[in-house]
Amino acid sequence: MAAASPAPIAEIGVLIYPRAQLGAVHGLSDLFSVANLMARNRDGARAAQLRISHWTGREDGGVERTLDSHPGLAGEPDVVVMPPAVIAPITAEEAKPLAIWLRERHDRGATLCSVCAGAFLLGETGLLEGRPATTHWHFAEDFATRFPDARMDIDKLVIDDGDLITAGGLMAWTDLGLKLVDRLLGPSVMLETARFLLVDPPGREQRHYSLFSPRLRHGDEAVLKAQHWLQATGARDASLAAMAEKAGLEPRTFLRRFHKATGMKPTEYCQHLRVGRARDMLETTARPVEQIAWDVGYEDPGAFRKVFVKVTGLGPREYRQRFGLASVRAEAA
């Protein structure tokens, strides 16, 4: 007589909310199904398994299970995942009933996870106050405005803070899914799942991919004049005195107003502009790194490399290997 399969060790529920990306919903479900398969291949019929469910909001404000890999079992999710949103994050009004349901799950011990704009739904629960979080870099400013008490770290692709896990990029559901597999089924099953799906295991950073998107709609016309000048010149020879002159302000006043308007010190802002231009050259040309450093305003290639790593998390040559066009890689080899 064959041994009965063990009960699932945990249920992962994926919450389908207004404009949730269904591709990510089904992708996560498939990833967890593959993890179950990898666990069975390793350990046979007695292997630990994950229960996979989908949850959808009702018109009356309730939330119900609409898909279940183990129908008939009692219980509720041990983990709830909020997938990315299509086009725009959920509004505060739309989020109200779902946020209540999420708080109740959290109060009962569930781990709450978000991907990309799903962080806006997680933010509406109030649980991110004083907690580290990430979202897609495109939504960073809107997220900071809407949830000022969250400690946003936009460079991180995944932030695991125990009972709350946030993932940044639109496709970061793969990173989050693998992290949950690692936590629930162990690192060996996680690596075998990543290998089967041909995806990188967790460990990437969002800053490898995000582009610099300066704040321009802050309303400070003097600072905006300096920003336009920096953009036009590529921030070459951009001394504090020169920037303040373009803004028509005293240097000390310029420093204060520039940081308030852009969220950055002028030196940081210039570094991001220069690195942005360098990234484009690394992606599309075979020009030597030393020449690119000079072209974007760095006389010392060593100083350029340090700034590039600080901004992107990768060295210039490593960045080119990962993101450069195939023809550029071949020519640069």
Short mmCIF file of C-alpha atoms in Angstrom, two decimals, residues 9 12 30-44 46-50 174 177-199 201-202:
data_model
loop_
_atom_site.label_atom_id
_atom_site.label_comp_id
_atom_site.label_asym_id
_atom_site.label_seq_id
_atom_site.Cartn_x
_atom_site.Cartn_y
_atom_site.Cartn_z
CA ILE A 9 3.83 22.47 5.15
CA ILE A 12 1.06 30.52 -0.21
CA ASP A 30 3.85 27.75 -11.74
CA LEU A 31 7.09 28.50 -9.89
CA PHE A 32 5.74 27.00 -6.66
CA SER A 33 4.40 23.98 -8.59
CA VAL A 34 7.87 23.43 -10.07
CA ALA A 35 9.36 23.71 -6.56
CA ASN A 36 6.96 20.98 -5.39
CA LEU A 37 8.06 18.82 -8.31
CA MET A 38 11.75 19.39 -7.54
CA ALA A 39 11.12 18.45 -3.89
CA ARG A 40 9.35 15.23 -4.94
CA ASN A 41 12.17 14.36 -7.32
CA ARG A 42 14.60 14.66 -4.42
CA ASP A 43 12.64 13.10 -1.57
CA GLY A 44 9.86 11.06 -3.13
CA ARG A 46 7.06 12.10 1.49
CA ALA A 47 8.61 15.36 0.27
CA ALA A 48 7.44 18.60 1.83
CA GLN A 49 4.95 20.39 -0.40
CA LEU A 50 3.50 23.88 -0.73
CA THR A 174 10.76 35.30 -9.71
CA GLY A 177 9.15 33.24 -5.38
CA LEU A 178 12.60 31.68 -5.11
CA LYS A 179 13.19 33.38 -1.76
CA LEU A 180 9.97 31.85 -0.43
CA VAL A 181 10.97 28.43 -1.79
CA ASP A 182 14.34 28.81 -0.06
CA ARG A 183 12.61 29.72 3.21
CA LEU A 184 9.97 26.97 3.09
CA LEU A 185 11.56 24.08 1.17
CA GLY A 186 15.25 24.81 1.62
CA PRO A 187 18.16 26.10 -0.51
CA SER A 188 18.70 22.88 -2.47
CA VAL A 189 15.12 22.84 -3.78
CA MET A 190 15.34 26.58 -4.48
CA LEU A 191 18.50 26.16 -6.58
CA GLU A 192 17.03 23.22 -8.48
CA THR A 193 13.88 25.27 -9.15
CA ALA A 194 15.94 28.20 -10.45
CA ARG A 195 17.99 25.84 -12.63
CA PHE A 196 14.85 24.22 -14.06
CA LEU A 197 13.30 27.62 -14.86
CA LEU A 198 16.59 29.04 -16.20
CA VAL A 199 16.45 32.09 -13.94
CA PRO A 201 18.76 32.70 -7.97
CA PRO A 202 18.09 35.61 -5.56
#
